[in-house]
């Protein structure tokens, strides 16, 4: 039975219209083909790569929650997936997206971290860290954030961390958080 499932899946994927084929489905089909030929190493390699493709799609979906540049600001999206992947590995995995906003030589960087086991544990710590370090708690869109020496951090929906740093004024950082749809982000 274990061999019939991959074969059935291969038939279903092969029957899919060519127009819907993409790199992910091609890679999964390659894994199934390799598996069918008994080449377990190649099948695993393809499945590992397919997993990375899915992670990139998830990161792209998370990036849609990053706010547009506010009037007078410019936005540059982070494209250092390798660095983010290494950082997320230290946190037990997860998905990241970030963008940097510039205006008159000042910067605001918004970073989102989702699907990390560490984030849910950090939700309760946000306000505790703020009070220990002399920071100030604040609420934006009914979500608690801490202000630690100008860096803002909060956990949305108990599972997505929002960190806003940079050398711009705290008011600018708050404006970027306020420009986000935190209600929608909570359901990511």
Tab-separated table of C-alpha atoms in Angstrom:
chain	number	residue	atom	x	y	z
A	1	UNK	CA	0.000	0.000	0.000
A	2	UNK	CA	2.847	2.403	0.731
A	3	UNK	CA	4.004	2.212	-2.872
A	4	UNK	CA	0.514	2.660	-4.306
A	5	UNK	CA	0.003	6.085	-2.661
A	6	UNK	CA	3.043	7.721	-4.324
A	7	UNK	CA	2.039	6.120	-7.611
A	8	UNK	CA	-1.515	7.450	-7.299
A	9	UNK	CA	-0.194	10.888	-6.381
A	10	UNK	CA	2.096	10.823	-9.418
A	11	UNK	CA	-0.858	9.968	-11.665
A	12	UNK	CA	-2.911	12.830	-10.190
A	13	UNK	CA	-0.066	15.304	-10.629
A	14	UNK	CA	0.586	14.086	-14.175
A	15	UNK	CA	-3.104	14.506	-15.013
A	16	UNK	CA	-3.095	18.130	-13.852
A	17	UNK	CA	-3.225	20.662	-16.673
A	18	UNK	CA	0.182	21.786	-17.884
A	19	UNK	CA	-0.804	25.407	-17.341
A	20	UNK	CA	-0.980	24.832	-13.584
A	21	UNK	CA	2.500	23.297	-13.409
A	22	UNK	CA	5.072	25.309	-11.510
A	23	UNK	CA	8.451	24.732	-9.923
A	24	UNK	CA	6.907	23.244	-6.775
A	25	UNK	CA	4.736	20.687	-8.582
A	26	UNK	CA	7.593	19.891	-10.976
A	27	UNK	CA	9.877	19.251	-8.003
A	28	UNK	CA	7.313	17.045	-6.252
A	29	UNK	CA	6.796	15.117	-9.487
A	30	UNK	CA	10.566	14.656	-9.707
A	31	UNK	CA	10.598	13.338	-6.139
A	32	UNK	CA	7.837	10.879	-6.942
A	33	UNK	CA	9.634	9.752	-10.067
A	34	UNK	CA	12.875	9.241	-8.146
A	35	UNK	CA	10.992	7.395	-5.407
A	36	UNK	CA	9.378	5.152	-8.004
A	37	UNK	CA	12.824	4.289	-9.375
A	38	UNK	CA	14.089	3.507	-5.896
A	39	UNK	CA	16.372	6.559	-5.724
A	40	UNK	CA	15.513	7.609	-2.170
A	41	UNK	CA	18.354	10.150	-1.924
A	42	UNK	CA	17.154	12.048	-5.003
A	43	UNK	CA	13.552	11.889	-3.793
A	44	UNK	CA	14.561	13.315	-0.426
A	45	UNK	CA	16.639	16.039	-2.065
A	46	UNK	CA	13.662	17.048	-4.227
A	47	UNK	CA	11.298	17.052	-1.253
A	48	UNK	CA	13.743	19.177	0.773
A	49	UNK	CA	13.887	21.647	-2.101
A	50	UNK	CA	10.079	21.619	-2.436
A	51	UNK	CA	9.876	22.440	1.269
A	52	UNK	CA	12.137	25.463	0.707
A	53	UNK	CA	9.897	26.600	-2.141
A	54	UNK	CA	6.870	26.414	0.166
A	55	UNK	CA	8.763	28.378	2.830
A	56	UNK	CA	9.477	31.109	0.255
A	57	UNK	CA	5.787	31.249	-0.666
A	58	UNK	CA	4.877	31.542	3.025
A	59	UNK	CA	7.420	34.343	3.453
A	60	UNK	CA	5.958	36.164	0.446
A	61	UNK	CA	2.491	35.851	1.987
A	62	UNK	CA	3.779	37.257	5.300
A	63	UNK	CA	5.482	40.158	3.494
A	64	UNK	CA	2.066	41.325	2.259
A	65	UNK	CA	1.357	42.434	5.849
A	66	UNK	CA	4.280	44.879	5.795
A	67	UNK	CA	2.968	48.420	5.425
A	68	UNK	CA	3.409	50.520	2.315
A	69	UNK	CA	5.813	53.421	2.617
A	70	UNK	CA	4.186	56.362	4.367
A	71	UNK	CA	4.083	59.682	2.478
A	72	UNK	CA	7.612	61.014	1.915
A	73	UNK	CA	9.252	57.668	2.758
A	74	UNK	CA	10.730	55.017	0.454
A	75	UNK	CA	10.591	51.264	1.040
A	76	UNK	CA	13.182	48.561	0.379
A	77	UNK	CA	12.212	44.939	0.984
A	78	UNK	CA	14.750	42.580	2.510
A	79	UNK	CA	15.832	39.865	0.130
A	80	UNK	CA	18.421	38.128	2.279
A	81	UNK	CA	16.570	34.835	2.638
A	82	UNK	CA	19.722	32.922	3.560
A	83	UNK	CA	20.458	35.171	6.537
A	84	UNK	CA	16.827	35.065	7.671
A	85	UNK	CA	16.758	31.292	7.348
A	86	UNK	CA	19.841	30.957	9.541
A	87	UNK	CA	18.374	33.301	12.138
A	88	UNK	CA	15.084	31.390	12.139
A	89	UNK	CA	16.971	28.142	12.582
A	90	UNK	CA	18.284	29.487	15.897
A	91	UNK	CA	14.684	30.234	16.940
A	92	UNK	CA	13.398	26.766	16.084
A	93	UNK	CA	12.222	27.623	12.567
A	94	UNK	CA	9.607	29.991	11.261
A	95	UNK	CA	8.868	32.571	8.619
A	96	UNK	CA	10.248	36.098	8.354
A	97	UNK	CA	9.609	39.193	6.288
A	98	UNK	CA	11.080	42.655	6.655
A	99	UNK	CA	11.284	46.020	4.985
A	100	UNK	CA	13.295	49.170	5.613
A	101	UNK	CA	11.796	52.615	5.143
A	102	UNK	CA	13.921	55.734	4.571
A	103	UNK	CA	13.181	59.444	4.834
A	104	UNK	CA	15.657	62.304	5.140
A	105	UNK	CA	18.482	60.019	6.285
A	106	UNK	CA	16.363	58.308	8.946
A	107	UNK	CA	15.340	54.656	8.845
A	108	UNK	CA	12.561	52.448	10.183
A	109	UNK	CA	12.891	48.664	9.831
A	110	UNK	CA	9.804	46.498	10.304
A	111	UNK	CA	10.418	42.780	10.842
A	112	UNK	CA	7.722	40.122	11.104
A	113	UNK	CA	8.444	36.665	12.538
A	114	UNK	CA	5.710	34.007	12.328
A	115	UNK	CA	5.385	30.249	12.767
A	116	UNK	CA	8.208	30.119	15.289
A	117	UNK	CA	7.794	28.125	18.493
A	118	UNK	CA	9.806	30.804	20.276
A	119	UNK	CA	7.380	33.617	19.412
A	120	UNK	CA	4.427	32.270	21.379
A	121	UNK	CA	6.632	31.967	24.461
A	122	UNK	CA	7.841	35.525	24.030
A	123	UNK	CA	4.367	37.084	24.040
A	124	UNK	CA	4.197	37.215	27.825
A	125	UNK	CA	7.784	38.379	28.057
A	126	UNK	CA	7.276	41.524	25.947
A	127	UNK	CA	5.709	43.556	28.717
A	128	UNK	CA	8.015	42.014	31.349
A	129	UNK	CA	11.119	42.950	29.402
A	130	UNK	CA	9.803	46.471	28.947
A	131	UNK	CA	9.338	46.983	32.682
A	132	UNK	CA	12.681	45.359	33.621
A	133	UNK	CA	14.665	47.527	31.244
A	134	UNK	CA	12.815	50.728	32.068
A	135	UNK	CA	10.872	50.497	28.823
A	136	UNK	CA	7.311	51.604	28.381
A	137	UNK	CA	4.378	49.396	27.474
A	138	UNK	CA	1.988	50.767	24.844
A	139	UNK	CA	-1.007	49.560	22.891
A	140	UNK	CA	-1.470	49.969	19.175
A	141	UNK	CA	-4.648	48.561	17.629
A	142	UNK	CA	-5.339	46.694	20.883
A	143	UNK	CA	-1.988	44.899	20.717
A	144	UNK	CA	0.572	45.415	23.451
A	145	UNK	CA	4.012	46.604	22.395
A	146	UNK	CA	7.060	47.520	24.431
A	147	UNK	CA	9.263	50.522	23.785
A	148	UNK	CA	12.828	49.641	24.730
A	149	UNK	CA	15.070	52.598	23.999
A	150	UNK	CA	13.159	53.403	20.823
A	151	UNK	CA	12.781	49.843	19.521
A	152	UNK	CA	9.184	48.639	19.498
A	153	UNK	CA	8.251	44.995	19.870
A	154	UNK	CA	4.962	43.158	20.221
A	155	UNK	CA	3.352	39.802	19.522
A	156	UNK	CA	0.191	39.821	17.413
A	157	UNK	CA	-2.352	37.072	17.931
A	158	UNK	CA	0.059	35.204	20.177
A	159	UNK	CA	2.031	33.958	17.185
A	160	UNK	CA	3.543	36.741	15.049
A	161	UNK	CA	6.236	39.011	16.440
A	162	UNK	CA	6.436	42.556	15.107
A	163	UNK	CA	9.718	44.363	15.709
A	164	UNK	CA	10.240	47.954	14.607
A	165	UNK	CA	13.693	49.469	14.909
A	166	UNK	CA	15.881	52.058	13.285
A	167	UNK	CA	17.064	55.558	14.046
A	168	UNK	CA	13.822	57.374	13.213
A	169	UNK	CA	11.618	58.853	15.925
A	170	UNK	CA	9.384	56.543	17.963
A	171	UNK	CA	6.365	58.384	16.537
A	172	UNK	CA	7.410	57.298	13.025
A	173	UNK	CA	7.785	53.704	14.209
A	174	UNK	CA	4.336	53.794	15.816
A	175	UNK	CA	2.905	55.159	12.567
A	176	UNK	CA	4.291	52.151	10.674
A	177	UNK	CA	2.736	49.731	13.147
A	178	UNK	CA	-0.538	51.619	12.962
A	179	UNK	CA	-0.438	51.367	9.144
A	180	UNK	CA	-0.496	47.564	9.401
A	181	UNK	CA	-3.660	45.466	9.578
A	182	UNK	CA	-2.883	43.738	12.870
A	183	UNK	CA	-6.298	42.052	12.932
A	184	UNK	CA	-5.570	40.296	9.641
A	185	UNK	CA	-1.996	39.548	10.742
A	186	UNK	CA	-3.365	37.796	13.845
A	187	UNK	CA	-4.995	35.208	11.581
A	188	UNK	CA	-1.848	34.527	9.511
